[in-house]
Short mmCIF file of C-alpha atoms in Angstrom, two decimals:
data_model
loop_
_atom_site.label_atom_id
_atom_site.label_comp_id
_atom_site.label_asym_id
_atom_site.label_seq_id
_atom_site.Cartn_x
_atom_site.Cartn_y
_atom_site.Cartn_z
CA UNK A 1 -7.89 -0.37 -40.14
CA UNK A 2 -5.13 0.32 -37.28
CA UNK A 3 -6.15 -0.80 -33.67
CA UNK A 4 -6.72 2.12 -30.88
CA UNK A 5 -5.69 1.43 -28.17
CA UNK A 6 -7.04 2.88 -25.02
CA UNK A 7 -5.47 5.93 -24.50
CA UNK A 8 -7.44 8.45 -21.36
CA UNK A 9 -8.19 11.76 -21.90
CA UNK A 10 -6.59 14.94 -20.66
CA UNK A 11 -6.68 15.62 -16.87
CA UNK A 12 -6.30 18.06 -14.28
CA UNK A 13 -4.81 16.90 -11.01
CA UNK A 14 -8.58 17.40 -9.58
CA UNK A 15 -10.64 15.03 -11.90
CA UNK A 16 -14.17 16.02 -12.61
CA UNK A 17 -17.27 13.54 -12.71
CA UNK A 18 -17.80 12.86 -16.26
CA UNK A 19 -13.92 12.46 -16.83
CA UNK A 20 -14.48 9.40 -13.49
CA UNK A 21 -16.91 8.45 -16.24
CA UNK A 22 -15.05 8.37 -18.95
CA UNK A 23 -12.68 6.03 -17.13
CA UNK A 24 -14.22 3.34 -15.54
CA UNK A 25 -16.59 2.89 -18.75
CA UNK A 26 -12.83 3.03 -20.83
CA UNK A 27 -12.29 -0.84 -20.41
CA UNK A 28 -16.19 -1.37 -22.03
CA UNK A 29 -13.86 -0.32 -25.71
CA UNK A 30 -12.13 -2.96 -25.81
CA UNK A 31 -15.52 -4.22 -27.45
CA UNK A 32 -14.23 -1.87 -29.97
CA UNK A 33 -11.08 -3.00 -29.90
CA UNK A 34 -11.67 -6.44 -30.80
CA UNK A 35 -14.04 -4.99 -33.58
CA UNK A 36 -11.53 -3.63 -35.32
CA UNK A 37 -9.20 -6.52 -35.48
CA UNK A 38 -11.47 -8.75 -36.42
CA UNK A 39 -12.56 -6.94 -39.34
CA UNK A 40 -8.43 -6.97 -40.14
CA UNK A 41 -8.67 -10.58 -39.98
CA UNK A 42 -9.32 -12.27 -43.43
CA UNK A 43 -11.93 -13.79 -44.13
CA UNK A 44 -11.72 -17.43 -42.69
CA UNK A 45 -9.90 -16.46 -39.93
CA UNK A 46 -13.23 -14.72 -39.17
CA UNK A 47 -15.00 -17.74 -38.96
CA UNK A 48 -12.57 -19.21 -36.40
CA UNK A 49 -14.07 -21.39 -32.87
CA UNK A 50 -16.30 -19.82 -30.25
CA UNK A 51 -15.11 -21.80 -27.27
CA UNK A 52 -13.00 -19.63 -24.38
CA UNK A 53 -9.59 -19.25 -24.54
CA UNK A 54 -8.08 -21.27 -21.77
CA UNK A 55 -5.29 -19.32 -19.75
CA UNK A 56 -3.73 -20.79 -16.90
CA UNK A 57 -3.37 -19.52 -13.47
CA UNK A 58 -1.03 -20.34 -11.06
CA UNK A 59 -0.24 -18.45 -6.93
CA UNK A 60 0.16 -18.95 -4.07
CA UNK A 61 -3.95 -19.14 -2.87
CA UNK A 62 -3.07 -20.68 0.11
CA UNK A 63 -1.23 -20.99 3.39
CA UNK A 64 1.81 -18.11 4.22
CA UNK A 65 1.76 -16.31 1.11
CA UNK A 66 -1.88 -16.17 0.13
CA UNK A 67 -2.01 -12.75 1.72
CA UNK A 68 -0.28 -11.23 -1.57
CA UNK A 69 -1.35 -14.75 -4.18
CA UNK A 70 -5.55 -13.69 -3.55
CA UNK A 71 -4.37 -10.49 -4.83
CA UNK A 72 -2.34 -11.50 -7.30
CA UNK A 73 -5.76 -13.83 -8.41
CA UNK A 74 -7.71 -10.75 -7.67
CA UNK A 75 -6.35 -8.39 -10.13
CA UNK A 76 -6.17 -11.26 -13.01
CA UNK A 77 -9.81 -11.51 -12.02
CA UNK A 78 -10.58 -8.28 -12.41
CA UNK A 79 -9.05 -7.47 -16.11
CA UNK A 80 -10.65 -11.10 -17.72
CA UNK A 81 -14.00 -9.86 -16.66
CA UNK A 82 -13.70 -6.11 -18.00
CA UNK A 83 -12.01 -8.61 -21.35
CA UNK A 84 -15.14 -10.33 -21.41
CA UNK A 85 -16.98 -7.26 -21.18
CA UNK A 86 -16.45 -6.34 -23.61
CA UNK A 87 -16.63 -9.44 -26.06
CA UNK A 88 -13.31 -11.12 -25.06
CA UNK A 89 -11.63 -12.48 -27.75
CA UNK A 90 -13.26 -12.13 -31.61
CA UNK A 91 -15.94 -13.41 -30.04
CA UNK A 92 -14.54 -16.23 -27.44
CA UNK A 93 -14.57 -15.67 -23.60
CA UNK A 94 -11.30 -15.93 -21.62
CA UNK A 95 -11.88 -18.61 -18.96
CA UNK A 96 -8.99 -18.39 -16.71
CA UNK A 97 -8.16 -22.06 -15.32
CA UNK A 98 -6.91 -21.50 -11.67
CA UNK A 99 -4.20 -23.69 -9.90
CA UNK A 100 -3.20 -23.76 -6.23
CA UNK A 101 0.83 -23.72 -5.15
CA UNK A 102 1.05 -23.22 -1.74
CA UNK A 103 3.74 -21.26 -2.18
CA UNK A 104 5.77 -25.28 -2.37
CA UNK A 105 7.70 -25.91 -5.93
CA UNK A 106 6.73 -29.81 -5.78
CA UNK A 107 3.18 -28.51 -5.52
CA UNK A 108 3.81 -25.91 -7.71
CA UNK A 109 5.30 -28.08 -10.32
CA UNK A 110 2.67 -30.16 -9.93
CA UNK A 111 -0.18 -28.19 -10.41
CA UNK A 112 2.34 -26.58 -13.71
CA UNK A 113 1.97 -30.30 -15.12
CA UNK A 114 -1.64 -29.49 -14.96
CA UNK A 115 -2.09 -27.01 -16.69
CA UNK A 116 -0.26 -27.57 -20.05
CA UNK A 117 -2.06 -30.62 -20.06
CA UNK A 118 -5.09 -28.32 -19.74
CA UNK A 119 -3.93 -26.85 -22.85
CA UNK A 120 -3.82 -23.33 -21.60
CA UNK A 121 -3.22 -21.13 -24.39
CA UNK A 122 -0.23 -19.20 -21.80
CA UNK A 123 0.20 -19.12 -18.07
CA UNK A 124 0.06 -15.40 -15.54
CA UNK A 125 1.85 -15.94 -12.51
CA UNK A 126 4.40 -17.17 -9.82
CA UNK A 127 4.72 -15.27 -6.57
CA UNK A 128 6.96 -17.33 -4.82
CA UNK A 129 10.09 -17.17 -6.46
CA UNK A 130 11.84 -20.65 -5.40
CA UNK A 131 8.25 -22.10 -6.92
CA UNK A 132 8.60 -20.66 -10.25
CA UNK A 133 12.15 -21.54 -10.63
CA UNK A 134 11.23 -25.37 -10.01
CA UNK A 135 8.23 -24.90 -12.75
CA UNK A 136 9.01 -22.20 -15.72
CA UNK A 137 11.11 -25.37 -17.51
CA UNK A 138 7.95 -26.76 -18.34
CA UNK A 139 6.54 -23.54 -19.90
CA UNK A 140 10.36 -23.54 -21.68
CA UNK A 141 10.19 -26.73 -23.39
CA UNK A 142 6.14 -26.43 -23.92
CA UNK A 143 6.75 -23.28 -26.15
CA UNK A 144 4.21 -22.15 -23.51
CA UNK A 145 4.02 -17.88 -22.77
CA UNK A 146 4.23 -17.51 -18.76
CA UNK A 147 3.49 -14.08 -17.85
CA UNK A 148 4.75 -13.53 -13.83
CA UNK A 149 3.75 -10.38 -12.15
CA UNK A 150 4.99 -11.46 -9.19
CA UNK A 151 7.81 -13.22 -8.50
CA UNK A 152 10.73 -10.82 -8.13
CA UNK A 153 13.69 -13.22 -8.31
CA UNK A 154 16.59 -12.28 -10.77
CA UNK A 155 17.01 -15.81 -12.04
CA UNK A 156 12.96 -16.21 -12.85
CA UNK A 157 13.68 -14.06 -16.47
CA UNK A 158 17.43 -15.29 -16.26
CA UNK A 159 17.78 -18.82 -16.82
CA UNK A 160 16.93 -18.71 -19.85
CA UNK A 161 18.51 -17.00 -23.87
CA UNK A 162 16.13 -13.86 -24.16
CA UNK A 163 15.67 -14.37 -27.86
CA UNK A 164 15.21 -18.56 -26.79
CA UNK A 165 12.75 -17.19 -23.72
CA UNK A 166 9.06 -17.99 -22.97
CA UNK A 167 9.03 -16.40 -19.05
CA UNK A 168 7.98 -12.93 -19.24
CA UNK A 169 7.36 -10.87 -16.23
CA UNK A 170 5.23 -7.91 -15.10
CA UNK A 171 7.57 -6.29 -12.13
CA UNK A 172 10.34 -5.44 -11.00
CA UNK A 173 13.15 -8.26 -10.59
CA UNK A 174 15.49 -7.91 -7.37
CA UNK A 175 18.21 -6.55 -10.01
CA UNK A 176 16.57 -3.76 -10.01
CA UNK A 177 14.81 -3.41 -6.77
CA UNK A 178 17.80 -3.93 -4.83
CA UNK A 179 20.28 -1.35 -6.17
CA UNK A 180 17.62 0.82 -6.11
CA UNK A 181 17.10 1.15 -2.42
CA UNK A 182 20.92 0.55 -1.62
CA UNK A 183 21.00 3.70 -2.82
CA UNK A 184 18.39 5.04 -0.79
CA UNK A 185 19.38 4.26 1.44
CA UNK A 186 23.56 5.77 1.13
CA UNK A 187 22.35 8.84 0.89
CA UNK A 188 20.49 9.18 3.38
CA UNK A 189 23.93 7.86 5.27
CA UNK A 190 23.06 4.55 6.22
CA UNK A 191 25.81 2.89 5.00
CA UNK A 192 26.77 0.32 7.47
CA UNK A 193 23.56 -2.61 5.64
CA UNK A 194 23.21 -5.72 7.98
CA UNK A 195 21.43 -8.20 5.79
CA UNK A 196 18.51 -10.60 7.36
CA UNK A 197 17.58 -13.81 4.59
CA UNK A 198 15.84 -16.10 4.45
CA UNK A 199 17.60 -19.32 2.64
CA UNK A 200 14.60 -20.27 -0.07
CA UNK A 201 15.38 -19.00 -3.24
CA UNK A 202 14.27 -15.56 -3.53
CA UNK A 203 16.01 -15.50 -0.16
CA UNK A 204 19.44 -16.41 -1.25
CA UNK A 205 19.37 -14.42 -5.24
CA UNK A 206 17.72 -11.11 -2.94
CA UNK A 207 21.19 -11.95 -0.93
CA UNK A 208 23.43 -12.09 -3.38
CA UNK A 209 21.63 -8.65 -5.19
CA UNK A 210 22.00 -6.78 -2.74
CA UNK A 211 25.73 -7.42 -1.68
CA UNK A 212 26.58 -7.11 -5.17
CA UNK A 213 24.72 -3.61 -4.86
CA UNK A 214 26.96 -2.52 -1.99
CA UNK A 215 29.75 -3.78 -4.11
CA UNK A 216 29.09 -1.30 -6.44
CA UNK A 217 29.65 1.70 -3.77
CA UNK A 218 32.65 -0.25 -2.69
CA UNK A 219 30.46 -1.43 -0.40
CA UNK A 220 29.82 -4.72 2.10
CA UNK A 221 27.19 -5.93 4.73
CA UNK A 222 28.86 -5.39 8.52
CA UNK A 223 26.33 -8.08 10.00
CA UNK A 224 24.87 -10.89 7.41
CA UNK A 225 22.26 -13.50 8.99
CA UNK A 226 20.20 -15.81 6.89
CA UNK A 227 17.77 -17.54 8.87
CA UNK A 228 15.07 -20.51 7.97
CA UNK A 229 11.12 -19.84 7.42
CA UNK A 230 8.70 -19.75 10.22
CA UNK A 231 12.16 -18.66 12.11
CA UNK A 232 10.22 -17.05 15.65
CA UNK A 233 13.13 -15.62 17.40
CA UNK A 234 16.20 -13.26 16.13
CA UNK A 235 17.40 -11.86 19.02
CA UNK A 236 20.93 -13.77 18.92
CA UNK A 237 21.33 -12.15 15.33
CA UNK A 238 19.70 -8.77 16.28
CA UNK A 239 22.18 -8.53 18.31
CA UNK A 240 25.16 -9.43 16.32
CA UNK A 241 24.14 -6.78 14.18
CA UNK A 242 24.10 -4.19 16.96
CA UNK A 243 28.10 -5.49 17.77
CA UNK A 244 28.97 -4.99 14.26
CA UNK A 245 27.86 -1.55 14.19
CA UNK A 246 25.33 -1.64 11.81
CA UNK A 247 22.59 1.33 11.23
CA UNK A 248 20.18 0.13 9.21
CA UNK A 249 18.84 -3.38 8.53
CA UNK A 250 18.25 -4.74 5.05
CA UNK A 251 15.53 -7.64 4.93
CA UNK A 252 14.88 -9.69 2.02
CA UNK A 253 12.23 -12.38 3.05
CA UNK A 254 8.28 -13.01 2.50
CA UNK A 255 7.07 -13.71 5.45
CA UNK A 256 6.01 -13.33 8.71
CA UNK A 257 9.86 -13.27 9.64
CA UNK A 258 10.05 -9.69 8.47
CA UNK A 259 7.59 -8.62 11.54
CA UNK A 260 10.36 -11.64 13.89
CA UNK A 261 13.38 -8.43 12.37
CA UNK A 262 11.65 -5.52 13.22
CA UNK A 263 9.73 -6.40 16.69
CA UNK A 264 13.51 -8.50 17.71
CA UNK A 265 14.21 -4.23 17.07
CA UNK A 266 11.54 -3.17 19.12
CA UNK A 267 12.26 -5.49 21.94
CA UNK A 268 16.21 -4.97 21.80
CA UNK A 269 15.44 -1.06 21.98
CA UNK A 270 17.12 -1.13 19.05
CA UNK A 271 15.80 2.00 16.70
CA UNK A 272 18.04 1.40 13.84
CA UNK A 273 15.45 1.59 10.38
CA UNK A 274 14.46 -1.65 8.27
CA UNK A 275 14.59 -1.30 4.04
CA UNK A 276 13.88 -4.11 2.01
CA UNK A 277 11.38 -4.96 -1.13
CA UNK A 278 8.36 -4.85 -2.14
CA UNK A 279 7.55 -7.54 0.40
CA UNK A 280 7.67 -5.29 3.59
CA UNK A 281 4.39 -3.94 1.99
CA UNK A 282 2.80 -6.81 2.72
CA UNK A 283 0.24 -8.12 6.05
CA UNK A 284 2.65 -9.90 7.41
CA UNK A 285 4.90 -7.41 8.00
CA UNK A 286 2.52 -4.36 8.35
CA UNK A 287 -0.13 -6.16 10.84
CA UNK A 288 2.49 -7.94 12.58
CA UNK A 289 4.90 -5.89 13.51
CA UNK A 290 2.44 -3.18 13.67
CA UNK A 291 4.31 0.43 15.15
CA UNK A 292 7.36 -1.61 14.92
CA UNK A 293 6.94 -1.41 11.71
CA UNK A 294 6.86 2.40 10.77
CA UNK A 295 8.96 4.04 9.24
CA UNK A 296 10.12 1.00 7.04
CA UNK A 297 11.39 1.96 3.79
CA UNK A 298 10.95 -0.83 0.77
CA UNK A 299 10.44 -1.11 -3.74
CA UNK A 300 7.37 -0.17 -4.88
CA UNK A 301 5.77 -0.15 -8.71
CA UNK A 302 2.29 0.92 -7.40
CA UNK A 303 1.59 2.66 -4.50
CA UNK A 304 -2.70 2.36 -3.71
CA UNK A 305 -3.14 6.61 -3.92
CA UNK A 306 -5.44 7.63 -7.11
CA UNK A 307 -2.78 9.49 -7.86
CA UNK A 308 -4.43 9.27 -11.98
CA UNK A 309 -7.60 8.60 -13.21
CA UNK A 310 -7.64 5.67 -13.93
CA UNK A 311 -5.01 3.67 -10.49
CA UNK A 312 -8.84 6.00 -9.23
CA UNK A 313 -10.63 3.61 -11.09
CA UNK A 314 -8.65 0.92 -10.77
CA UNK A 315 -8.64 0.72 -6.90
CA UNK A 316 -12.62 2.14 -6.72
CA UNK A 317 -13.44 -0.73 -9.10
CA UNK A 318 -11.17 -3.00 -6.86
CA UNK A 319 -12.73 -1.97 -3.92
CA UNK A 320 -16.29 -2.77 -5.14
CA UNK A 321 -16.28 -5.94 -6.62
CA UNK A 322 -14.39 -7.61 -4.13
CA UNK A 323 -15.65 -5.84 -1.61
CA UNK A 324 -12.50 -6.02 0.92
CA UNK A 325 -9.20 -4.36 1.61
CA UNK A 326 -6.68 -4.44 -1.39
CA UNK A 327 -3.72 -6.24 0.53
CA UNK A 328 -1.51 -5.56 -1.36
CA UNK A 329 -1.85 -3.12 -3.74
CA UNK A 330 1.75 -3.81 -6.34
CA UNK A 331 0.59 -7.21 -6.51
CA UNK A 332 -3.03 -7.41 -7.94
CA UNK A 333 -2.10 -4.06 -9.74
CA UNK A 334 0.68 -6.30 -11.19
CA UNK A 335 -1.13 -8.74 -12.33
CA UNK A 336 -3.83 -6.83 -13.45
CA UNK A 337 -1.76 -5.30 -16.10
CA UNK A 338 -0.18 -8.40 -17.56
CA UNK A 339 -3.43 -9.82 -18.40
CA UNK A 340 -4.14 -6.90 -20.83
CA UNK A 341 -1.02 -7.50 -22.15
CA UNK A 342 -1.47 -11.44 -23.07
CA UNK A 343 -4.97 -10.19 -24.36
CA UNK A 344 -3.45 -7.32 -26.14
CA UNK A 345 -0.86 -9.97 -27.61
CA UNK A 346 -3.53 -12.09 -28.76
CA UNK A 347 -5.20 -9.00 -30.64
CA UNK A 348 -1.96 -8.71 -32.76
CA UNK A 349 -1.52 -11.97 -33.97
CA UNK A 350 -3.86 -11.46 -37.57
CA UNK A 351 -5.10 -15.25 -38.25
CA UNK A 352 -6.87 -15.74 -34.68
CA UNK A 353 -3.70 -19.01 -34.12
CA UNK A 354 -3.01 -18.69 -30.35
CA UNK A 355 -0.31 -20.81 -31.06
CA UNK A 356 2.71 -20.54 -28.42
CA UNK A 357 5.39 -19.14 -30.66
CA UNK A 358 2.83 -16.78 -32.26
CA UNK A 359 2.12 -15.39 -28.84
CA UNK A 360 5.65 -15.31 -28.17
CA UNK A 361 5.83 -13.04 -30.98
CA UNK A 362 3.44 -10.86 -30.92
CA UNK A 363 4.45 -10.42 -26.85
CA UNK A 364 8.02 -8.87 -27.83
CA UNK A 365 6.81 -6.82 -30.60
CA UNK A 366 3.39 -6.17 -32.29
CA UNK A 367 1.68 -5.29 -29.69
CA UNK A 368 -0.03 -2.08 -29.68
CA UNK A 369 0.63 0.86 -26.07
CA UNK A 370 -1.26 -0.45 -23.49
CA UNK A 371 -1.82 2.01 -20.87
CA UNK A 372 -2.03 0.65 -17.36
CA UNK A 373 -2.53 1.01 -14.08
CA UNK A 374 1.07 0.58 -13.25
CA UNK A 375 3.01 2.20 -16.40
CA UNK A 376 2.18 2.92 -20.48
CA UNK A 377 3.72 0.06 -21.63
CA UNK A 378 5.17 0.67 -25.25
CA UNK A 379 6.77 -2.40 -26.52
CA UNK A 380 7.73 -4.12 -22.87
CA UNK A 381 9.23 -6.62 -23.92
CA UNK A 382 11.71 -7.73 -26.88
CA UNK A 383 13.32 -11.01 -28.11
CA UNK A 384 16.52 -9.29 -25.72
CA UNK A 385 14.49 -8.60 -23.22
CA UNK A 386 11.73 -9.97 -20.99
CA UNK A 387 11.31 -7.69 -18.20
CA UNK A 388 8.90 -4.94 -19.19
CA UNK A 389 9.19 -3.42 -15.87
CA UNK A 390 12.50 -1.08 -16.22
CA UNK A 391 14.23 1.78 -12.79
CA UNK A 392 12.72 4.67 -14.06
CA UNK A 393 8.55 2.68 -12.67
CA UNK A 394 10.33 2.66 -8.96
CA UNK A 395 9.62 3.91 -6.04
CA UNK A 396 10.84 4.38 -2.94
CA UNK A 397 6.98 3.39 -0.20
CA UNK A 398 6.95 4.35 3.56
CA UNK A 399 5.14 2.80 6.25
CA UNK A 400 3.01 5.69 7.99
CA UNK A 401 0.28 4.66 10.66
CA UNK A 402 0.29 0.84 8.70
CA UNK A 403 -0.71 1.70 5.58
CA UNK A 404 2.11 1.89 2.53
CA UNK A 405 2.75 5.73 0.74
CA UNK A 406 5.13 8.05 -0.33
CA UNK A 407 9.07 8.11 0.73
CA UNK A 408 9.08 11.62 -1.01
CA UNK A 409 7.02 14.04 -2.18
CA UNK A 410 8.19 14.65 -5.39
CA UNK A 411 7.07 10.73 -6.81
CA UNK A 412 4.28 11.79 -5.26
CA UNK A 413 3.72 14.10 -7.72
CA UNK A 414 6.12 12.23 -10.46
CA UNK A 415 2.78 9.78 -9.99
CA UNK A 416 0.50 12.19 -11.34
CA UNK A 417 2.24 11.03 -14.96
CA UNK A 418 2.52 7.35 -15.46
CA UNK A 419 6.33 6.27 -16.62
CA UNK A 420 6.54 4.33 -20.23
CA UNK A 421 9.83 2.28 -20.62
CA UNK A 422 13.20 3.07 -20.87
#
């Protein structure tokens, strides 16, 4: 008997209470899904261990990057709790083994070694590209699948030949985000670009991707500023960018440095837009820059507006469970979907043996369609492609009254229908 996918009922724009109740309970159908899978297994596989299935989680849960590390962890926890409520995997509960990398590459490598020593079957994690790049060889060498829900550095899924790689991602890589934003700013007539990028692996990769995207439009940056993390004043660089005639600032950094740029522009009275990747949706920017952040544009896979039943249910469930504002919705949503994709990969293994090569093969093509929050995942990975997010899933977000909303009304309408990979 085939495994049934969790597909929502056809919904109108004005959702009914009946539909809300349906979706809030939909993920409990994982139990039925698991039971179906169990019935289809050979008898010898049905007499298996009842020990928990251990899944590693690694990210920055303290320190400067915790503002998006914690939402990532919460998205994973929410998915695991729903899956366990439905029976787990063949009667085995999922158990998270959580390690804090504190956004430090050396710490990230150390805790990754610990996770592998603790025999996790797979790992979900990494927010910072520099941290990920320091550790991914450990997972690759161990043939232990790693699903990355936040780190967007292009190199993360490009380091190894796709057919051999155990590194998967549920995030729009910078080689998608940078040209997506460049195309938008050129359309708006902003063609004199100043790039402000930090000196981390993330900033370096993002800088290269923006330069390449500009070159594809026959453009070059009119000014480039590179800076260390923790910088408190960029007045001199902003003044130089203004003198160079820049009509837009493209920033590529993670933390409070984005706010330093916005506040510096405000102090100078330089009213040019600030654009960038998804990091401009982080609290460090929104809270640190306040009114100076207004109007900033950034790339998003998920905006926290209840545009359809899946997203409405996810947002309300998150608020109820964690009793707090969802600080970086995209981090939580990507991680939530990544967790369900891993569960679907488990269910694609017929004999219940969750070894690395079997999980890799299942992720690459044996999974049933998963109707997620960010996207509908129909063959999200393959032997030649380890990135689940494609360009059609991206939208431009804008800061309005201190929150992120859709920059274009047409994107808000398109967001009613969750996209599939192209």
